[in-house]
mmCIF file of C-alpha atoms in Angstrom:
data_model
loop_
_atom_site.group_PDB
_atom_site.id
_atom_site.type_symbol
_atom_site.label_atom_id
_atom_site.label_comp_id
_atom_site.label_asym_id
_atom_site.label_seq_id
_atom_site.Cartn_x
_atom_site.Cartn_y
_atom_site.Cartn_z
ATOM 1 C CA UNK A 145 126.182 -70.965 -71.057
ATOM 2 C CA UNK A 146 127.190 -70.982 -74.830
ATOM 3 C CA UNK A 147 128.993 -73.528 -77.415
ATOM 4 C CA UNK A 148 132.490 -72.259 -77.709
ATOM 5 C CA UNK A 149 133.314 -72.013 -81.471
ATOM 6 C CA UNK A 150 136.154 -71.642 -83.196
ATOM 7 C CA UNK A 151 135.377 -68.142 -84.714
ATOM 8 C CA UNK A 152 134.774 -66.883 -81.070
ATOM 9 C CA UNK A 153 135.980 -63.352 -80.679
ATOM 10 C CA UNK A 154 137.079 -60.953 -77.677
ATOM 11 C CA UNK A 155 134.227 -59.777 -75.818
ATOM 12 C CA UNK A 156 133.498 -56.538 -76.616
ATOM 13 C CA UNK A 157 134.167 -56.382 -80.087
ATOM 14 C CA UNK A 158 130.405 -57.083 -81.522
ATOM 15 C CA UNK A 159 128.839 -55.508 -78.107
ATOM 16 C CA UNK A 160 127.964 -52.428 -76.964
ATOM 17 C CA UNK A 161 131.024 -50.293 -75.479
ATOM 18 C CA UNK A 162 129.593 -50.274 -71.979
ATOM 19 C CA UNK A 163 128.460 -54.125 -71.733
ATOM 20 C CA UNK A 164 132.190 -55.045 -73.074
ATOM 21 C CA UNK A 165 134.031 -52.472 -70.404
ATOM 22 C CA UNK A 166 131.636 -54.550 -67.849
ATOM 23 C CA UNK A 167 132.392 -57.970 -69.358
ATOM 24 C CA UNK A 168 136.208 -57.259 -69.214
ATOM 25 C CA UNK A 169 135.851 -56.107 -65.306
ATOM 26 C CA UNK A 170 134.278 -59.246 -64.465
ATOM 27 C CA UNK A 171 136.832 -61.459 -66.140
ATOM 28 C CA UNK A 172 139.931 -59.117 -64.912
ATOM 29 C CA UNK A 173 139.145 -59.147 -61.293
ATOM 30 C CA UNK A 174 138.437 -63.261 -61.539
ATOM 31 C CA UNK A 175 139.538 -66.039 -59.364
ATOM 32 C CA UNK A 176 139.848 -69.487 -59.774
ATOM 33 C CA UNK A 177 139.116 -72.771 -57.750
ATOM 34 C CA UNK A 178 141.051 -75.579 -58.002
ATOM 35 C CA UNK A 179 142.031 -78.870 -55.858
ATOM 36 C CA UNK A 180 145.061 -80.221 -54.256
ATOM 37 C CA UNK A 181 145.637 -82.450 -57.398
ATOM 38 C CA UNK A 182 145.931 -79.425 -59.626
ATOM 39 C CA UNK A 183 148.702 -78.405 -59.009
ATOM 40 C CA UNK A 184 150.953 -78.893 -61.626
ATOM 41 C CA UNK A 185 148.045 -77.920 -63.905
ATOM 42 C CA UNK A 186 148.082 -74.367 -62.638
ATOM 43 C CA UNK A 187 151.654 -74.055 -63.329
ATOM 44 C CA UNK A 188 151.278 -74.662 -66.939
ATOM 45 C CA UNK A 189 148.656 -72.402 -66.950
ATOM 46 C CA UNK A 190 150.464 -69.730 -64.654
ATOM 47 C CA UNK A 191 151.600 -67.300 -68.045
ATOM 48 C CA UNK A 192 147.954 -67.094 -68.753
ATOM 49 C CA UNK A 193 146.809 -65.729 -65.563
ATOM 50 C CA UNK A 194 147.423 -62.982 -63.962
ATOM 51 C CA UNK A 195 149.572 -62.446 -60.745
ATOM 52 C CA UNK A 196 147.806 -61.547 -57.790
ATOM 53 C CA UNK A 197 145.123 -63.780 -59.128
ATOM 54 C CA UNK A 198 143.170 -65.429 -56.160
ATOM 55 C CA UNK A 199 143.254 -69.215 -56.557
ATOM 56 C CA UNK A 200 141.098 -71.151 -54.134
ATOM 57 C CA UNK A 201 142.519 -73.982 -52.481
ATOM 58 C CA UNK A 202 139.187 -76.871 -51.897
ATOM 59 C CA UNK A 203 139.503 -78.837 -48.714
ATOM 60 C CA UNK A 204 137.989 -82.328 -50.057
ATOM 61 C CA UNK A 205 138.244 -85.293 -48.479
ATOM 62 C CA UNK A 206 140.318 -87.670 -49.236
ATOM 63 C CA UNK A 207 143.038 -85.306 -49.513
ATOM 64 C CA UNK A 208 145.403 -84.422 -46.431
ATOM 65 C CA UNK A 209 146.990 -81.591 -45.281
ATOM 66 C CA UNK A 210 150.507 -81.857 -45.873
ATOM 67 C CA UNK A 211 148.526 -81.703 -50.115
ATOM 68 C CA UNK A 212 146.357 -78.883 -49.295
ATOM 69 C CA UNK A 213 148.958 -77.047 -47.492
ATOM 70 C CA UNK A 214 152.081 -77.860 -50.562
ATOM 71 C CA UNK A 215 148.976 -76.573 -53.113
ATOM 72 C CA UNK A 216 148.676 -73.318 -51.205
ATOM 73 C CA UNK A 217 152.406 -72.739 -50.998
ATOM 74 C CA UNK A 218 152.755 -73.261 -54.633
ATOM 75 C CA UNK A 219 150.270 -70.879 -55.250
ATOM 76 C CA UNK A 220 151.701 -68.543 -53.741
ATOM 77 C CA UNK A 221 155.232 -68.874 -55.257
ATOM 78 C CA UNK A 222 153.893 -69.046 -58.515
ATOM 79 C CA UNK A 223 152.648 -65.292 -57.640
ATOM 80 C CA UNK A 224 149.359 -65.730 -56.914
ATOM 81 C CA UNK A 225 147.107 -65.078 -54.015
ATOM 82 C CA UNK A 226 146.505 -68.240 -52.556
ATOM 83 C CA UNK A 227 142.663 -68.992 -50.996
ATOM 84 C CA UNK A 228 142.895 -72.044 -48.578
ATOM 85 C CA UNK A 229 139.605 -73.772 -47.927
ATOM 86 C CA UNK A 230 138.776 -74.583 -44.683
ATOM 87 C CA UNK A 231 135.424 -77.275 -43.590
ATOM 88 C CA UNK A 232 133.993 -76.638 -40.308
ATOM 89 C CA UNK A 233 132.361 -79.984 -39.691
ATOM 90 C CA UNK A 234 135.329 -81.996 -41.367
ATOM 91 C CA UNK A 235 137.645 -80.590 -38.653
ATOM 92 C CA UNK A 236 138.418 -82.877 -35.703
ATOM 93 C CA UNK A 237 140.061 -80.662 -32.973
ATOM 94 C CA UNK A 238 140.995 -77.129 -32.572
ATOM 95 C CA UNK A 239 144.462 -78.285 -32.472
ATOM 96 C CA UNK A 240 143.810 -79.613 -36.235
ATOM 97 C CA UNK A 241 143.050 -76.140 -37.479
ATOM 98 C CA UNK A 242 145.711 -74.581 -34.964
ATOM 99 C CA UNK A 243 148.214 -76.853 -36.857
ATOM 100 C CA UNK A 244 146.882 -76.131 -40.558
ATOM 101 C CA UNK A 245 146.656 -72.691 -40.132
ATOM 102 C CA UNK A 246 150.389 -72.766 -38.923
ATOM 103 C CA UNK A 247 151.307 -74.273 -41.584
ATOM 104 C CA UNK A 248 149.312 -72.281 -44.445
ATOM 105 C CA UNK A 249 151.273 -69.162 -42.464
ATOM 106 C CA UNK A 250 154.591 -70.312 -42.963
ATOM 107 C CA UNK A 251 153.622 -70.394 -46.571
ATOM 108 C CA UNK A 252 152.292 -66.540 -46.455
ATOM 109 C CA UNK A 253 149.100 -67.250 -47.049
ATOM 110 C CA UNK A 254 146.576 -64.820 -45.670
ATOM 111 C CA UNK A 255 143.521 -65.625 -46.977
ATOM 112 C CA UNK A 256 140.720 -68.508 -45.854
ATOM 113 C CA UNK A 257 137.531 -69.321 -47.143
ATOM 114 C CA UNK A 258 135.574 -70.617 -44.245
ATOM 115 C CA UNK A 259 132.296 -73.431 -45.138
ATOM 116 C CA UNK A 260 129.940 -75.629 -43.212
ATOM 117 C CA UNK A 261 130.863 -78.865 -45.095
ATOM 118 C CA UNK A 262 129.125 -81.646 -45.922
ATOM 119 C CA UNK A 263 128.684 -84.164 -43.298
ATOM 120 C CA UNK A 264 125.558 -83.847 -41.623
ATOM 121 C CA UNK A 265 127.253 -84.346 -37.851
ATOM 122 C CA UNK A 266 130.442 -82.436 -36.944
ATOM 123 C CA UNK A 267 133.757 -84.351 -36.136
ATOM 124 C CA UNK A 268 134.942 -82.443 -34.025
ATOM 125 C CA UNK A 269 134.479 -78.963 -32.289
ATOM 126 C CA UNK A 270 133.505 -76.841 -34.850
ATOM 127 C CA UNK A 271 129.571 -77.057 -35.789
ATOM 128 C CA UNK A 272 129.672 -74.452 -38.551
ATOM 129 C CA UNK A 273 131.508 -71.885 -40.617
ATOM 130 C CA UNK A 274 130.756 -69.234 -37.672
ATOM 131 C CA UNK A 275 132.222 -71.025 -35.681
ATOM 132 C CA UNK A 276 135.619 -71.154 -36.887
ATOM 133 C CA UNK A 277 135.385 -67.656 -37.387
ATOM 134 C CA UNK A 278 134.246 -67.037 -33.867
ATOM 135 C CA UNK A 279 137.217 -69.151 -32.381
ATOM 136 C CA UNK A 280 139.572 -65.927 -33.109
ATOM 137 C CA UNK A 281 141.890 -68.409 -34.836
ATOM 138 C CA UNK A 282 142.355 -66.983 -38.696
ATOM 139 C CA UNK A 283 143.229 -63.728 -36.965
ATOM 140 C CA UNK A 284 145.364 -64.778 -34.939
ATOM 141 C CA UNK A 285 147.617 -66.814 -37.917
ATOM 142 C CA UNK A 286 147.849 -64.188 -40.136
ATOM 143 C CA UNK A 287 144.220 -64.732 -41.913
ATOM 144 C CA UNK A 288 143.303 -60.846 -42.945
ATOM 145 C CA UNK A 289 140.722 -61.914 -45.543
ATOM 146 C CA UNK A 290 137.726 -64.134 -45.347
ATOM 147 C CA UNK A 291 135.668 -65.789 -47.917
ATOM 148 C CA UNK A 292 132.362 -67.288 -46.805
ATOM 149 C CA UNK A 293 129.454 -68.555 -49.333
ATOM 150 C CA UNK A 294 126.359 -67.763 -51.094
ATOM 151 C CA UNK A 295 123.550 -69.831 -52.541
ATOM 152 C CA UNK A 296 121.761 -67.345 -55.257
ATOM 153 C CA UNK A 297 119.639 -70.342 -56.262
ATOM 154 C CA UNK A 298 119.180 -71.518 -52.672
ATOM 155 C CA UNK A 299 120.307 -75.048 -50.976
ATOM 156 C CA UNK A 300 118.588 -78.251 -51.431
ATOM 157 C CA UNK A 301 119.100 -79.171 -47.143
ATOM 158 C CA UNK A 302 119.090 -75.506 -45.821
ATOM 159 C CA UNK A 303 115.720 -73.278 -46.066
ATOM 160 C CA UNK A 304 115.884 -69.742 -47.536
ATOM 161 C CA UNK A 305 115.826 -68.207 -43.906
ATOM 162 C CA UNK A 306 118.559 -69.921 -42.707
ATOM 163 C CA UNK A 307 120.621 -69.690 -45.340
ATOM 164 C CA UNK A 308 120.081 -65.473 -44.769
ATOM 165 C CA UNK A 309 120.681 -65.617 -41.142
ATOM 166 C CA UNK A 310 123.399 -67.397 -41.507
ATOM 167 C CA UNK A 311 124.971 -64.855 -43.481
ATOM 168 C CA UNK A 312 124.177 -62.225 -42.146
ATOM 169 C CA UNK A 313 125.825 -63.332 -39.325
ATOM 170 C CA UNK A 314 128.946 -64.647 -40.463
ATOM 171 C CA UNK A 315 129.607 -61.100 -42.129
ATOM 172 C CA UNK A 316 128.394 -59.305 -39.062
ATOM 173 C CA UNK A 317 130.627 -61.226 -37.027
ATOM 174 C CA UNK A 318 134.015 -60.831 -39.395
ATOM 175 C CA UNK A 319 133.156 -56.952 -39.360
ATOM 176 C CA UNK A 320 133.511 -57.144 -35.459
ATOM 177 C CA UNK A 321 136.895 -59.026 -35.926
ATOM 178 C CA UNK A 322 138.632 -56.414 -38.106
ATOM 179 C CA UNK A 323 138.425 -59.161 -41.450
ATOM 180 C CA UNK A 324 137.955 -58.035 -44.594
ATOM 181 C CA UNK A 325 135.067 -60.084 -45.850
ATOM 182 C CA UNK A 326 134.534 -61.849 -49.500
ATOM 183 C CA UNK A 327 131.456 -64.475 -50.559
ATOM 184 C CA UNK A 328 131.602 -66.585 -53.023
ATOM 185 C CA UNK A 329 128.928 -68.053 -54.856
ATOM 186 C CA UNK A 330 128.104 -71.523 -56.079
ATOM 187 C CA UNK A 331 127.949 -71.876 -59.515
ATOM 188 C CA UNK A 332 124.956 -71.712 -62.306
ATOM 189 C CA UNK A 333 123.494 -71.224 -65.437
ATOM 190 C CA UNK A 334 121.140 -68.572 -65.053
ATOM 191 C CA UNK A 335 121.763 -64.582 -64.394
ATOM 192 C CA UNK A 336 118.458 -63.883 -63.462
ATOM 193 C CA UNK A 337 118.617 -65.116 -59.847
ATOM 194 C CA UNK A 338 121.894 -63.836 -58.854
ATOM 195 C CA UNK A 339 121.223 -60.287 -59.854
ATOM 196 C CA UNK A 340 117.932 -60.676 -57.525
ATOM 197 C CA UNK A 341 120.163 -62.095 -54.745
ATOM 198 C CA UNK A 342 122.672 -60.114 -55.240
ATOM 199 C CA UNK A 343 119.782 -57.000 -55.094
ATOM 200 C CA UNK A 344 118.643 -58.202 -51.821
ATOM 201 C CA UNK A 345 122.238 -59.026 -50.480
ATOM 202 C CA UNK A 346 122.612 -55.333 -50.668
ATOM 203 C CA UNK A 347 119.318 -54.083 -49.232
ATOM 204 C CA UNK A 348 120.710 -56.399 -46.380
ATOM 205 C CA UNK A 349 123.294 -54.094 -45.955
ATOM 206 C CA UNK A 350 125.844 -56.674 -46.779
ATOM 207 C CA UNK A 351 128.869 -54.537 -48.553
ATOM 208 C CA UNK A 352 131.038 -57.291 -49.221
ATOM 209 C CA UNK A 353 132.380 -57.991 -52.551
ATOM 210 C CA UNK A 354 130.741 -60.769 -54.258
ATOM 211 C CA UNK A 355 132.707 -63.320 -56.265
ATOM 212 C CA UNK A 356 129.852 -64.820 -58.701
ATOM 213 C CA UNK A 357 130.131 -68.514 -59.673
ATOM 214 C CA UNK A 358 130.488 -69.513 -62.848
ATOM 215 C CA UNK A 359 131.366 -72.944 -64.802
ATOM 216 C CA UNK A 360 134.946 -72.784 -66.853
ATOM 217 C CA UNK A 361 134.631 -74.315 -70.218
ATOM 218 C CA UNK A 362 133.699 -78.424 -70.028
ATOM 219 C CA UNK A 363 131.805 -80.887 -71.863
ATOM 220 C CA UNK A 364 127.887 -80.371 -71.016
ATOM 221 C CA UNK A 365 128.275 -83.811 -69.848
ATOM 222 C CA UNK A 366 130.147 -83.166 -67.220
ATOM 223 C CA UNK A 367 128.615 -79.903 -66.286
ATOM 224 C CA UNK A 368 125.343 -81.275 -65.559
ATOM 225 C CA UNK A 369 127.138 -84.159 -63.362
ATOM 226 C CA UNK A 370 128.634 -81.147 -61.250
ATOM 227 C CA UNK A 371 125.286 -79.704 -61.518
ATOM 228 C CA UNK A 372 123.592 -82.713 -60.006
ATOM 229 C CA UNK A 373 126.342 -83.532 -57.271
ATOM 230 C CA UNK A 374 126.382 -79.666 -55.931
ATOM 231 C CA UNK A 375 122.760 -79.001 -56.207
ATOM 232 C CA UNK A 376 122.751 -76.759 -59.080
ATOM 233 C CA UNK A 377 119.314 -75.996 -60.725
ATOM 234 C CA UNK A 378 120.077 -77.025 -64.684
ATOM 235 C CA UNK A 379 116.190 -77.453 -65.621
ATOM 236 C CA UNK A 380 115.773 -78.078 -69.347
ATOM 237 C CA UNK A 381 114.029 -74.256 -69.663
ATOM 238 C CA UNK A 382 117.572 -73.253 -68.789
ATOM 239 C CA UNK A 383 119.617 -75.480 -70.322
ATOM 240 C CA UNK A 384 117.459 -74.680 -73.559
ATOM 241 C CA UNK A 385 117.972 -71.113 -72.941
ATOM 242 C CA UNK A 386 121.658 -71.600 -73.557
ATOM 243 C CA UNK A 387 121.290 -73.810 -76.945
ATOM 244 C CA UNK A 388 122.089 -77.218 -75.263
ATOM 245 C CA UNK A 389 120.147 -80.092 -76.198
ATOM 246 C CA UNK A 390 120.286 -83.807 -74.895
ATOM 247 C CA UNK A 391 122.223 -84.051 -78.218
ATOM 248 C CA UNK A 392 124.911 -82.185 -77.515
ATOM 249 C CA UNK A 393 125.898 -83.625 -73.958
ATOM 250 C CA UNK A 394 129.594 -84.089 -75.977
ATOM 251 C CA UNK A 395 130.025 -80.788 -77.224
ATOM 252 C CA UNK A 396 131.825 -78.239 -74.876
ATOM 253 C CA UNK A 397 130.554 -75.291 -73.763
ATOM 254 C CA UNK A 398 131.883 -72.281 -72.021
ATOM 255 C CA UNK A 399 130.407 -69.638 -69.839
ATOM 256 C CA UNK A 400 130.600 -66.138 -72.188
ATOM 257 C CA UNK A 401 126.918 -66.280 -73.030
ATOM 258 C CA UNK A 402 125.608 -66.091 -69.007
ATOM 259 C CA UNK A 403 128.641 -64.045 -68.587
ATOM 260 C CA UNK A 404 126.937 -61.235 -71.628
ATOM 261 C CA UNK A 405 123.914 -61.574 -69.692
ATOM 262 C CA UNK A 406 124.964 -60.958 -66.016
ATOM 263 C CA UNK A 407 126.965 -58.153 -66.834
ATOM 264 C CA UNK A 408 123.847 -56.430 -68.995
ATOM 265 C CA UNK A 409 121.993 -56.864 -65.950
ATOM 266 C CA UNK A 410 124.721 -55.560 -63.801
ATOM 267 C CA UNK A 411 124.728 -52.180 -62.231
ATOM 268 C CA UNK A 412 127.195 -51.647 -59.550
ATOM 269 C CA UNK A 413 125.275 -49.075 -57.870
ATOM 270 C CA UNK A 414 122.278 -51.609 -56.989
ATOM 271 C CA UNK A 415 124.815 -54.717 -57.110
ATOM 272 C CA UNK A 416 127.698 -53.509 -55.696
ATOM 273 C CA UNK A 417 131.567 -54.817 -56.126
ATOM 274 C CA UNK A 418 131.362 -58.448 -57.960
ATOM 275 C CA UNK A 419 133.929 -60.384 -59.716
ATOM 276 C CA UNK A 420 134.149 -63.839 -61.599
ATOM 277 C CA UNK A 421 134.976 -66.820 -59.490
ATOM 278 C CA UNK A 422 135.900 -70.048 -62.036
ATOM 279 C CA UNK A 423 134.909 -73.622 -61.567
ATOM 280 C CA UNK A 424 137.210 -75.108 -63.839
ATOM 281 C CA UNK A 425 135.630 -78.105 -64.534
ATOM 282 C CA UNK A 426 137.051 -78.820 -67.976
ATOM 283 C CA UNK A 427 140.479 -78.139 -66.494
ATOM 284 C CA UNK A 428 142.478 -75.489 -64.793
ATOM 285 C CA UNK A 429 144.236 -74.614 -68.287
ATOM 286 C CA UNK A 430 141.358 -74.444 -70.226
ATOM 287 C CA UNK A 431 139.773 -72.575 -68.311
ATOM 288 C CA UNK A 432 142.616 -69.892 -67.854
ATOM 289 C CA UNK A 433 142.875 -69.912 -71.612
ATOM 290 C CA UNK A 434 138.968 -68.943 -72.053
ATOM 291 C CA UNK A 435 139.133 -65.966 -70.091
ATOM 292 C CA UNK A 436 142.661 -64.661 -71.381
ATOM 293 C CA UNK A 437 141.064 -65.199 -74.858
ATOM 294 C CA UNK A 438 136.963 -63.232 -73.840
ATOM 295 C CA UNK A 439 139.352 -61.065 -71.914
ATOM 296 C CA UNK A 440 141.582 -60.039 -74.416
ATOM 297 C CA UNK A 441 144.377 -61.003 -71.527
ATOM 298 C CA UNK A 442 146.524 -63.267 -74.138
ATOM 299 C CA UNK A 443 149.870 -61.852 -72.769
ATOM 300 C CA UNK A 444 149.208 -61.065 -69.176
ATOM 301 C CA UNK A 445 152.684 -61.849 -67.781
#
């Protein structure tokens, strides 16, 4: 994480020719997250992305389906690939998901990305990611590609050997199924751990591609917040690392710097097929506007 400054150029234009060819694969093959309620920000930042961009549709609560389903549609009419969220233990009947999947298909959407949840206890049928996938449902409404997650730095209520397991067999089990199979990471601050995850997620034999987390542009402020509420490690060492002090918790700060360093540590052949995925928690627009601008992407459409 680095202080965006005014004088900030394109990637690649003070770095090495390799590095910024790297840099500008990451950012070109992104994706972006965003909620129900951001809608109408990601059409005024639709000329600044590109089409076919996957946007990721969250499934929080407090926001229904007819809102999750209407963000998903306009997603995809705004000529994007639309990524609709779906929590396992948040889910009260089949019939629920039945119906929401329905729905997402009427709106061409063929993409899901399938997670646990939060509540400790299920509400209804569904105990974990698996087993929505296991219920043969997403195939049978149209659901071709799968998303599932990653934890590079680890999860504060799930131990390291679980957390493998578990995906190892979610990706064994969409393989059976005939998905095609994406993971997405959670976001940090620090390269260093998701090369060595994503090292050992190939020596796993795991060929999926991997969508790496990362923070969109935001106030440190808020960043640690999101930091604290999703479990992020944001020690000071780190934090330090990246030139933010306790006296700068104002000053915004974008991603390019951990972005520099995970692609220098990047090699595909020992890494395998990764991407960006954005967190835009400075804003959906702001964020789209970073990348086109490291990218070099000003006039994508």
């Amino acid at each position: 994480m680095a202080l965006v400054t005014q004088d900030s150029r394109n990637i690649g234009e003070d770095s090495g020719h390799g590095l910024g060819e790297r840099m500008r694969k990451l950012l070109r093959g992104h994706s972006i997250e965003i909620t129900a309620k951001d809608v109408n920000s990601l059409s005024e930042a639709a000329q600044l992305v590109p089409a076919g961009t996957s946007i990721s549709v969250t499934f929080l609560p407090g926001e229904d389906v007819d809102a999750r389903v209407a963000a998903a549609g306009a997603a995809k009419r705004l000529g994007f690939s639309p990524v609709s969220h779906i929590s396992a233990r948040r889910l009260k009947s089949t019939a629920e998901l039945e119906t929401f999947l329905s729905r997402l298909a009427q709106h061409g959407v063929e993409s899901a990305f399938v997670v646990a949840g939060d509540p400790a206890q299920p509400e209804g049928p569904f105990e974990d990611a698996l087993a929505v996938i296991q219920s043969g449902l997403l195939a049978k409404h149209g659901i071709g590609r799968v998303g599932i997650s990653g934890y590079p730095e680890g999860h504060p209520q799930i131990s390291e050997e679980k957390l493998w397991r578990a995906l190892k067999d979610k990706h064994a089990a969409l393989k059976v199924l005939g998905h095609e199979c994406e993971i997405t990471t959670q976001f940090g601050f620090d390269a260093g751990p998701v090369l060595t995850w994503l090292e050992r997620v190939r020596e796993e034999g795991i060929e999926a591609k991997v969508r790496v987390g990362v923070a969109g542009p935001a106030s440190v402020k808020t960043l640690l917040r999101f930091a604290a509420r999703c479990g992020v490690g944001a020690s000071a060492k780190v934090m330090a690392k990246y030139g933010v002090s306790i006296t700068k918790l104002l000053t915004t700060a974008g991603p390019d710097r951990i972005i520099e360093e995970f692609a220098s540590g990047l090699n595909p052949r020992i890494h395998g097929d990764v991407a960006l995925h954005f967190y835009p928690f400075g804003g959906v627009k702001n964020t789209a506007e970073w990348v086109a601008h490291f990218a070099g992407l000003e006039a994508v459409r």
